Short mmCIF file of C-alpha atoms in Angstrom, two decimals:
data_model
loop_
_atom_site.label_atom_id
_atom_site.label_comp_id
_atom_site.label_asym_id
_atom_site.label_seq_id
_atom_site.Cartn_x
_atom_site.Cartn_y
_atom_site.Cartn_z
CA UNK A 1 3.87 1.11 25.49
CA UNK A 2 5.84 3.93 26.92
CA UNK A 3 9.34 3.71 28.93
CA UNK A 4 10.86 6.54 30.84
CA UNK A 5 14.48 6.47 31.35
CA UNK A 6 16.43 8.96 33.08
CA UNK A 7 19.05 10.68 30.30
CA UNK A 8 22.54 9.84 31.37
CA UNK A 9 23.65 13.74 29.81
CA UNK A 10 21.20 14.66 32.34
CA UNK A 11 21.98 13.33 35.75
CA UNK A 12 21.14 14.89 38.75
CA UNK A 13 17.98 16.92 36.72
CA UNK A 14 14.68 15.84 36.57
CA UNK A 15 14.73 15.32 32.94
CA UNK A 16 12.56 11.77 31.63
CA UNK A 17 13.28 10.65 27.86
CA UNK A 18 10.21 9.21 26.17
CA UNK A 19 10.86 5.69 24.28
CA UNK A 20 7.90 4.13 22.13
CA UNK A 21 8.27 0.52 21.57
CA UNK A 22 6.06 -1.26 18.50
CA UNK A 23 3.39 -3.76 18.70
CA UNK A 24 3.93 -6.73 21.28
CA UNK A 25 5.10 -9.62 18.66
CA UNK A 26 6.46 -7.05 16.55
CA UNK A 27 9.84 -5.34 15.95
CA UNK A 28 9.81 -1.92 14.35
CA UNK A 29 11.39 -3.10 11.07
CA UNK A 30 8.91 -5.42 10.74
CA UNK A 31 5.87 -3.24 11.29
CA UNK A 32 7.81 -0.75 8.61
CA UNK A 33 8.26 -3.83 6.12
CA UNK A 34 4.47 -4.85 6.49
CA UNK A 35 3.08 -0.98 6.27
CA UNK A 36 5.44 -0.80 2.94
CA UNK A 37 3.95 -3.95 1.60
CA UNK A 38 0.55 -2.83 1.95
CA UNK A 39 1.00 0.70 0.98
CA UNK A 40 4.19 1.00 -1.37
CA UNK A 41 5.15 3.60 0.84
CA UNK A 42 8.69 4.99 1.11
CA UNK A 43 10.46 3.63 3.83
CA UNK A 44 11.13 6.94 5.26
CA UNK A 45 7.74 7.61 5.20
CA UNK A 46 6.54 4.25 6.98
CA UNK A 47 8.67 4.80 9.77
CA UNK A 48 7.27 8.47 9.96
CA UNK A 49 3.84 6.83 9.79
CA UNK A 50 4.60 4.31 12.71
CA UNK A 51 6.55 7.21 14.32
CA UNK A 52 3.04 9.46 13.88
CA UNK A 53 1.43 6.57 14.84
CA UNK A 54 3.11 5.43 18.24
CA UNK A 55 3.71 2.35 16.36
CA UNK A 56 0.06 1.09 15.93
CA UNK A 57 0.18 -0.26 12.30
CA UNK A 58 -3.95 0.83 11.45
CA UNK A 59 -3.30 4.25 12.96
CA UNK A 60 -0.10 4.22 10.67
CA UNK A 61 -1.85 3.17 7.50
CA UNK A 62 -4.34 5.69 8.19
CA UNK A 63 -1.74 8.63 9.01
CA UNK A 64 -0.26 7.42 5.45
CA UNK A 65 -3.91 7.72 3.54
CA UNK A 66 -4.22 10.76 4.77
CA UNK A 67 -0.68 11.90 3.67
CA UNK A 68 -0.71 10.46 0.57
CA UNK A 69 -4.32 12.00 -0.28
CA UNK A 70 -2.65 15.43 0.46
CA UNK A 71 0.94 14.92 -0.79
CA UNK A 72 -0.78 13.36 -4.62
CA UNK A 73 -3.12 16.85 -4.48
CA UNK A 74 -0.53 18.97 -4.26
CA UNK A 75 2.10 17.12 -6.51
CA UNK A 76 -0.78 16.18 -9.23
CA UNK A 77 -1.10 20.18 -9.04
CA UNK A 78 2.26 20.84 -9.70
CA UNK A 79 2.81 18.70 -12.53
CA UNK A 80 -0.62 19.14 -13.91
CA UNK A 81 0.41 20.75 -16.87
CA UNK A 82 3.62 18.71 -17.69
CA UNK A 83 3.07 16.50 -21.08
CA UNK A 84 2.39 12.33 -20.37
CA UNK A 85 2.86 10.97 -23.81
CA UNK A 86 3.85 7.68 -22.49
CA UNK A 87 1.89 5.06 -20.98
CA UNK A 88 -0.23 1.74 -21.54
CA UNK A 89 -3.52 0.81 -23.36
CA UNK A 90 -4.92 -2.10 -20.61
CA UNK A 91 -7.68 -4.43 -21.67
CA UNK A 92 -9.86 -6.69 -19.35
CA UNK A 93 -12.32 -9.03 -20.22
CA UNK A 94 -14.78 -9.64 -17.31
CA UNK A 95 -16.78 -12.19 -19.41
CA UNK A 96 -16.07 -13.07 -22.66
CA UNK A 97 -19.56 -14.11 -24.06
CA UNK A 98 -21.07 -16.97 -24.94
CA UNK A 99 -19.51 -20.33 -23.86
CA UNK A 100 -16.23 -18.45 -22.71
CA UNK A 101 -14.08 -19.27 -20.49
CA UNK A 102 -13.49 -15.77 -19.29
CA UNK A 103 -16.29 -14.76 -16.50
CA UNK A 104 -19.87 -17.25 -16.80
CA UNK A 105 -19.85 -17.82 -20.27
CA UNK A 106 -23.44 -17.47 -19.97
CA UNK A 107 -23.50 -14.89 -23.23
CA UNK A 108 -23.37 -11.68 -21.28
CA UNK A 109 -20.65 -9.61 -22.60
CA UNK A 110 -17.80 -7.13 -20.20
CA UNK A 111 -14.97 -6.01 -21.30
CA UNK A 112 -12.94 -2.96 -21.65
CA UNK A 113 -9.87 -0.67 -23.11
CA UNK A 114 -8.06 2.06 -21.36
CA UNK A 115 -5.37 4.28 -21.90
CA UNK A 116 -3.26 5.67 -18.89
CA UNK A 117 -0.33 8.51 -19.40
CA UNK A 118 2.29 9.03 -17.58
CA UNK A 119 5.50 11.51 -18.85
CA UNK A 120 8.24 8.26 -19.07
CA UNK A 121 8.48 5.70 -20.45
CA UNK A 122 10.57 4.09 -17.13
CA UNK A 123 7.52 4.93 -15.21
CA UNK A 124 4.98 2.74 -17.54
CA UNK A 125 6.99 -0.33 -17.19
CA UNK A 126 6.84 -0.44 -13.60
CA UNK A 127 4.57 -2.79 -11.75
CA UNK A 128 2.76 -0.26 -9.59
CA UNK A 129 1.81 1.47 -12.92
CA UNK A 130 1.06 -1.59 -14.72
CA UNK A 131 -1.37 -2.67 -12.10
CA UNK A 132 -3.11 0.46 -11.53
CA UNK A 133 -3.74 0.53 -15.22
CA UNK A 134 -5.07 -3.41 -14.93
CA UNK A 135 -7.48 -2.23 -12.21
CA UNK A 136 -8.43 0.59 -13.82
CA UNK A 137 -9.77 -1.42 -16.82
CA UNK A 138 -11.32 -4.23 -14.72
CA UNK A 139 -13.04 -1.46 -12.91
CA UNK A 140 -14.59 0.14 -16.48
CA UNK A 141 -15.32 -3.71 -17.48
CA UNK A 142 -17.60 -4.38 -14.25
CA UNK A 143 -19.01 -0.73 -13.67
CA UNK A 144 -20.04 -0.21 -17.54
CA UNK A 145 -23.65 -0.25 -17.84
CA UNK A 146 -25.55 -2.26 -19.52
CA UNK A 147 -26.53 -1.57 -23.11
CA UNK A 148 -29.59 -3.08 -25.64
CA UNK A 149 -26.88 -4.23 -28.34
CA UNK A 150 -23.31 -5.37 -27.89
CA UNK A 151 -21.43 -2.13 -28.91
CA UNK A 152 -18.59 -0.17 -27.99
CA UNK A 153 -19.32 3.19 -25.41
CA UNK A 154 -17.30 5.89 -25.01
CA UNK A 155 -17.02 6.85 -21.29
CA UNK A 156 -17.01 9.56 -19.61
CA UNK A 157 -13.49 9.79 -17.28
CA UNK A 158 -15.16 12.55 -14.15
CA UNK A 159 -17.44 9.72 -13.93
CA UNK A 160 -15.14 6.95 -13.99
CA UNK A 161 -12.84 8.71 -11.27
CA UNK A 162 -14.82 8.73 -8.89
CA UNK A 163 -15.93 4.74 -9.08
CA UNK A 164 -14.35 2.81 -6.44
CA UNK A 165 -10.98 0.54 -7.94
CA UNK A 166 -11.70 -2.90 -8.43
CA UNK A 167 -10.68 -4.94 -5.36
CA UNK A 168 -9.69 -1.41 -3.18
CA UNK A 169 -11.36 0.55 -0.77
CA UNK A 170 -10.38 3.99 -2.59
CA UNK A 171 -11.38 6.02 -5.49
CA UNK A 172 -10.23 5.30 -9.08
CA UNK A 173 -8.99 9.08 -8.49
CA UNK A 174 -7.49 8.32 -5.34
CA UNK A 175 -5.34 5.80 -6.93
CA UNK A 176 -4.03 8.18 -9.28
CA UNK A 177 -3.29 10.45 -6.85
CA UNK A 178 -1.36 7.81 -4.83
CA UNK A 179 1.12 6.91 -7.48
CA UNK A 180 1.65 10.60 -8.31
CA UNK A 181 2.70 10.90 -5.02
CA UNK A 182 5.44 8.29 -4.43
CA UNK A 183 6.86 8.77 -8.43
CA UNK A 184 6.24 12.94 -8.78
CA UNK A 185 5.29 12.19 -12.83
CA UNK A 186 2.12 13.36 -14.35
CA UNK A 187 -0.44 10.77 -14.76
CA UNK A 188 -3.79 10.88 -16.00
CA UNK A 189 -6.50 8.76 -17.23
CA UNK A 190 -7.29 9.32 -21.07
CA UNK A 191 -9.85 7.59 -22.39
CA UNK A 192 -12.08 4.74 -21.51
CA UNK A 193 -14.20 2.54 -23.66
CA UNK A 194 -16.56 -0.46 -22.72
CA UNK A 195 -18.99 -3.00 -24.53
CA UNK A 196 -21.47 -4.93 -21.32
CA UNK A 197 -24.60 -6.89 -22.83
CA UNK A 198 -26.61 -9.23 -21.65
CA UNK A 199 -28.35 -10.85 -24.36
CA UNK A 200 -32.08 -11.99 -24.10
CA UNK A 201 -32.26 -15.72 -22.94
CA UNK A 202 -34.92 -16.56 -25.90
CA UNK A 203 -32.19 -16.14 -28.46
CA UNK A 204 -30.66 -19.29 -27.79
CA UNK A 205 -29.09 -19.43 -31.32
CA UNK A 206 -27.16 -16.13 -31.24
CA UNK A 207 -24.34 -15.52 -29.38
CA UNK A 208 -21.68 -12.43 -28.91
CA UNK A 209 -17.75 -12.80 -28.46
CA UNK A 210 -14.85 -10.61 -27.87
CA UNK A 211 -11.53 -10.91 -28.37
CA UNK A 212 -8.31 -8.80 -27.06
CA UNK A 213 -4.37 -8.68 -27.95
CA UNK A 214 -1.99 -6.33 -26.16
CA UNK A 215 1.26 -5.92 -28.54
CA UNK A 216 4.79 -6.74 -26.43
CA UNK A 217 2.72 -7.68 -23.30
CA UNK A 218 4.62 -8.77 -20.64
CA UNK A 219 3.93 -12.08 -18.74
CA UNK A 220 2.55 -10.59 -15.79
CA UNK A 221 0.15 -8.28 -17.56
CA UNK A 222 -0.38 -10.21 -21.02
CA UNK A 223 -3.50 -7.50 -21.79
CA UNK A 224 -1.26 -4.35 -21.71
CA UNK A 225 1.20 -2.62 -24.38
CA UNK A 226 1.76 0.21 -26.20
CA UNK A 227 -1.03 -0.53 -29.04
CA UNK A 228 -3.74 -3.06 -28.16
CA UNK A 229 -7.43 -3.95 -29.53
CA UNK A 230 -10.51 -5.44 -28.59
CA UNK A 231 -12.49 -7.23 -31.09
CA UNK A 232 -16.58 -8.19 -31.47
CA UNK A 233 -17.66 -11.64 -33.13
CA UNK A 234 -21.49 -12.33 -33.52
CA UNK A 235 -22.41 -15.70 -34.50
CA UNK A 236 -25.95 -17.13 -35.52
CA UNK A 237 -27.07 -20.86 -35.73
CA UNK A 238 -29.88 -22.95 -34.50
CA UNK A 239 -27.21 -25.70 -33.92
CA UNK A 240 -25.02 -23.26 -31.72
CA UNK A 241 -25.46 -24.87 -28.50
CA UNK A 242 -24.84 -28.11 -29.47
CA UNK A 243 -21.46 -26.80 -30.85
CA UNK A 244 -20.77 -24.52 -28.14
CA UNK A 245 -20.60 -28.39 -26.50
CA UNK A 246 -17.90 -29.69 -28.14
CA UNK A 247 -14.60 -28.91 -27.22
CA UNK A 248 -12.76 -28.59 -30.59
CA UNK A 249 -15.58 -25.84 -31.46
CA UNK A 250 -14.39 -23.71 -28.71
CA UNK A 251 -11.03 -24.39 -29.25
CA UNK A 252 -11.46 -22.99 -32.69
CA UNK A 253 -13.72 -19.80 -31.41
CA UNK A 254 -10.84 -18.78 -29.26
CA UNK A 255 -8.06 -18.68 -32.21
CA UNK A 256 -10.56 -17.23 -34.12
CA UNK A 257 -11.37 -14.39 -31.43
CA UNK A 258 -7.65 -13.77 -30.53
CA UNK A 259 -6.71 -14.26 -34.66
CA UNK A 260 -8.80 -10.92 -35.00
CA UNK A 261 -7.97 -8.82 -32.61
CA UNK A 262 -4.53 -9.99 -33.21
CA UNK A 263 -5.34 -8.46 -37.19
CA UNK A 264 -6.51 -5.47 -35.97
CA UNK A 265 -3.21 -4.55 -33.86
CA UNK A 266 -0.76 -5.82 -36.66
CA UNK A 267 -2.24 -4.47 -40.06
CA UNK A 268 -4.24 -1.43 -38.33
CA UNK A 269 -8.06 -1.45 -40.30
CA UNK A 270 -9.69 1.79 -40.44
CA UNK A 271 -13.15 -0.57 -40.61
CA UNK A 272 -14.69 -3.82 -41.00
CA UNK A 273 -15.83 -3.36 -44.40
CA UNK A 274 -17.98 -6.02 -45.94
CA UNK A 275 -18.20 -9.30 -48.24
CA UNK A 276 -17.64 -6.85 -51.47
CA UNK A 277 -14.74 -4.72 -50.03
CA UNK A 278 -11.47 -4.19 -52.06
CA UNK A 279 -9.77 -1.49 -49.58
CA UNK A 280 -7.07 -2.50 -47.96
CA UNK A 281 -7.67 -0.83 -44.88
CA UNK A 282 -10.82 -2.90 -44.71
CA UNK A 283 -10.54 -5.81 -42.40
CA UNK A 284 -12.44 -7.90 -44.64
CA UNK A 285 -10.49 -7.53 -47.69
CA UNK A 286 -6.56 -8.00 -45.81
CA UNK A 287 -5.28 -11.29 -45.94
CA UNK A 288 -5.80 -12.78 -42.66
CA UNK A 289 -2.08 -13.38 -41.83
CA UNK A 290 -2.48 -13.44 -37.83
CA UNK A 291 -4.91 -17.08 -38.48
CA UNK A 292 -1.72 -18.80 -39.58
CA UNK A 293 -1.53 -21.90 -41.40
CA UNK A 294 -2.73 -22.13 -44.68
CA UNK A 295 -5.82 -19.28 -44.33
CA UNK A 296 -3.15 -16.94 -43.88
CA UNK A 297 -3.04 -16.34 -47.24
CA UNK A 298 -6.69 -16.16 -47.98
CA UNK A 299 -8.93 -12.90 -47.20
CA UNK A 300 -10.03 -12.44 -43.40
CA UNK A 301 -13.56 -12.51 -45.15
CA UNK A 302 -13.17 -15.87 -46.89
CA UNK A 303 -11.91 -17.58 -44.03
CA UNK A 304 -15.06 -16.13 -41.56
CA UNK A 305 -17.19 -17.80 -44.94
CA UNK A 306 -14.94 -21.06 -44.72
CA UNK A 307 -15.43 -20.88 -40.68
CA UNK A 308 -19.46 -20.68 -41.05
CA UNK A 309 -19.65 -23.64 -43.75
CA UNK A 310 -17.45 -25.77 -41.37
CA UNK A 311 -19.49 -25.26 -38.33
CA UNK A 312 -22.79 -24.94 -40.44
CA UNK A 313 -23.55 -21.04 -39.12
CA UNK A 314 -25.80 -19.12 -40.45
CA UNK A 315 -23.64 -16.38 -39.61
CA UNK A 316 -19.69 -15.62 -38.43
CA UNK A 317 -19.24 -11.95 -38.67
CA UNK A 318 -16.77 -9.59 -36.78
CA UNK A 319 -19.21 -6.57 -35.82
CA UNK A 320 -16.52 -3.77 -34.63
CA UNK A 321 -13.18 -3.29 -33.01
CA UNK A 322 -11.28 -0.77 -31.12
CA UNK A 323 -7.37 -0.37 -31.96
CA UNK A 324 -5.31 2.33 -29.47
CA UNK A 325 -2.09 3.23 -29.33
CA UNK A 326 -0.38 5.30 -27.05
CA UNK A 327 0.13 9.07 -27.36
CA UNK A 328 -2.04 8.86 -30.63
CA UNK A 329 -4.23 12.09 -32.16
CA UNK A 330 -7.61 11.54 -30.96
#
């Protein structure tokens, strides 16, 4: 709503000042503290927005896309060439496999690793980074397609910019862009990689498990740090269901699954190896010191052979891993 007033400084002229006044039920400060809490805006740019606006908060939030689109463009040019070696590796695990509690723990397999950049490391311990980063990898974990084994994919990032962010209305891209906008620091998206299978229903006594640890997470975001890993378990027995059904089974599974990927961060593997290995920088032939208790002392292999003869398996075999750390040679 508009007011005209005549201008005291003015009296005797015809001269009107214009005064806008916000939304009825709404004071101005409020309408600026709600279109900061949904955008993250600067103040001074939500009351420019409202200002813009005439104080209508969706034609403010608007005005402030808009801006932002163009302000991130022009800043992400400008500091386009500026190094971002710092950062976070962010994992997500949209389903976890078979008789999971992460996603339907029907067996189908989603998960993902990222690594963002940004140029401090001030920047990559703020929240706003941290959860762009977190929906960033949930985004690669549900959008990954499909694949005939459970195996880790590369991605391709042009592709990956332009998916829409999980739980936003923008642009994996245009979330980027934001953030460069409001902090001015070069930040880019480095690498993405994703496992998503589905196995076939008739192989009811197979089953395909991941596991993830993020070193120094934080509480809030206990799947980032500065070196993480994502681990694959497959598992084969025609008793499987039935032990997928007892509680103290998948209580076991899941300190197995974290134990590994939890190996894989600590004492960094260059491979699996296999039940004859004697390098070191074979998984199979470290001691498996992130299982605790007394197996920490025995090989990671002879504890996955004391695992299967416990649970009568025909097999209990970690299939691959991925280990990143930030600002690492590719």
């Amino acid at each position: 709503m508009l007011f005209l007033r005549r201008s005291p400084a003015f009296a005797g002229r015809r001269c009107l000042k214009f005064y806008s006044t916000p939304a009825a039920g709404k004071t101005n400060i409020q309408l600026v503290a709600e279109l900061r809490k949904l955008t993250s805006a600067p103040i001074l740019k939500a009351r420019q927005a409202l200002t813009e606006a005439n104080g209508d908060l969706q034609s403010a939030l608007k005005w402030l896309e808009k801006d932002m689109a163009e302000s991130g463009a022009k800043k992400a040019e400008k500091v386009k060439g500026r190094a971002a070696n710092e950062g976070l590796i962010s994992l997500s695990v949209a389903s976890g496999g078979l008789g999971s509690r992460t996603g339907t723990g029907n067996g189908a397999v989603r998960a993902a690793i990222i690594e963002l950049n940004c140029e401090s490391d001030f920047v990559a311990r703020t929240d706003d980074f941290g959860r762009l980063a977190n929906s960033i990898a949930r985004t690669v974990a549900e959008s990954a397609k499909t694949t005939p084994t459970a195996s880790f994919t590369s991605l391709v990032l042009p592709d990956i910019l332009q998916l829409p962010l999980f739980d936003s209305q923008k642009t994996v891209e245009a979330s980027i862009l934001d953030i460069i906008a409001r902090i001015g620091e070069n930040i880019s998206l480095r690498r993405a990689t994703a496992v998503s299978y589905t196995p076939d229903p008739a192989l009811t006594g197979e089953a395909t498990r991941v596991g993830c640890y993020a070193h120094n997470a934080s509480p809030e975001f206990p799947l980032q740090g500065k070196i993480a890993a994502i681990s694959r378990i497959s598992l084969r027995s025609p008793k499987l269901g039935e032990n997928l059904s007892n509680p103290k089974f998948v209580e076991d599974l899941e300190r197995l699954d974290y134990a590994v990927a939890r190996q894989v961060v600590g004492f960094n593997p260059t491979a699996v190896g296999d039940a004859t290995s004697s390098d070191e920088m074979h998984l199979y032939a470290q001691p498996f010191m992130m299982y605790g208790g007394p197996e920490a002392s025995m090989l990671v292999r002879d504890v996955l052979a004391e695992w299967r003869e416990k649970w009568e398996l025909q097999a209990c075999d970690v299939d691959g891993f991925v280990r990143w750390q930030v600002g690492e040679e590719l």
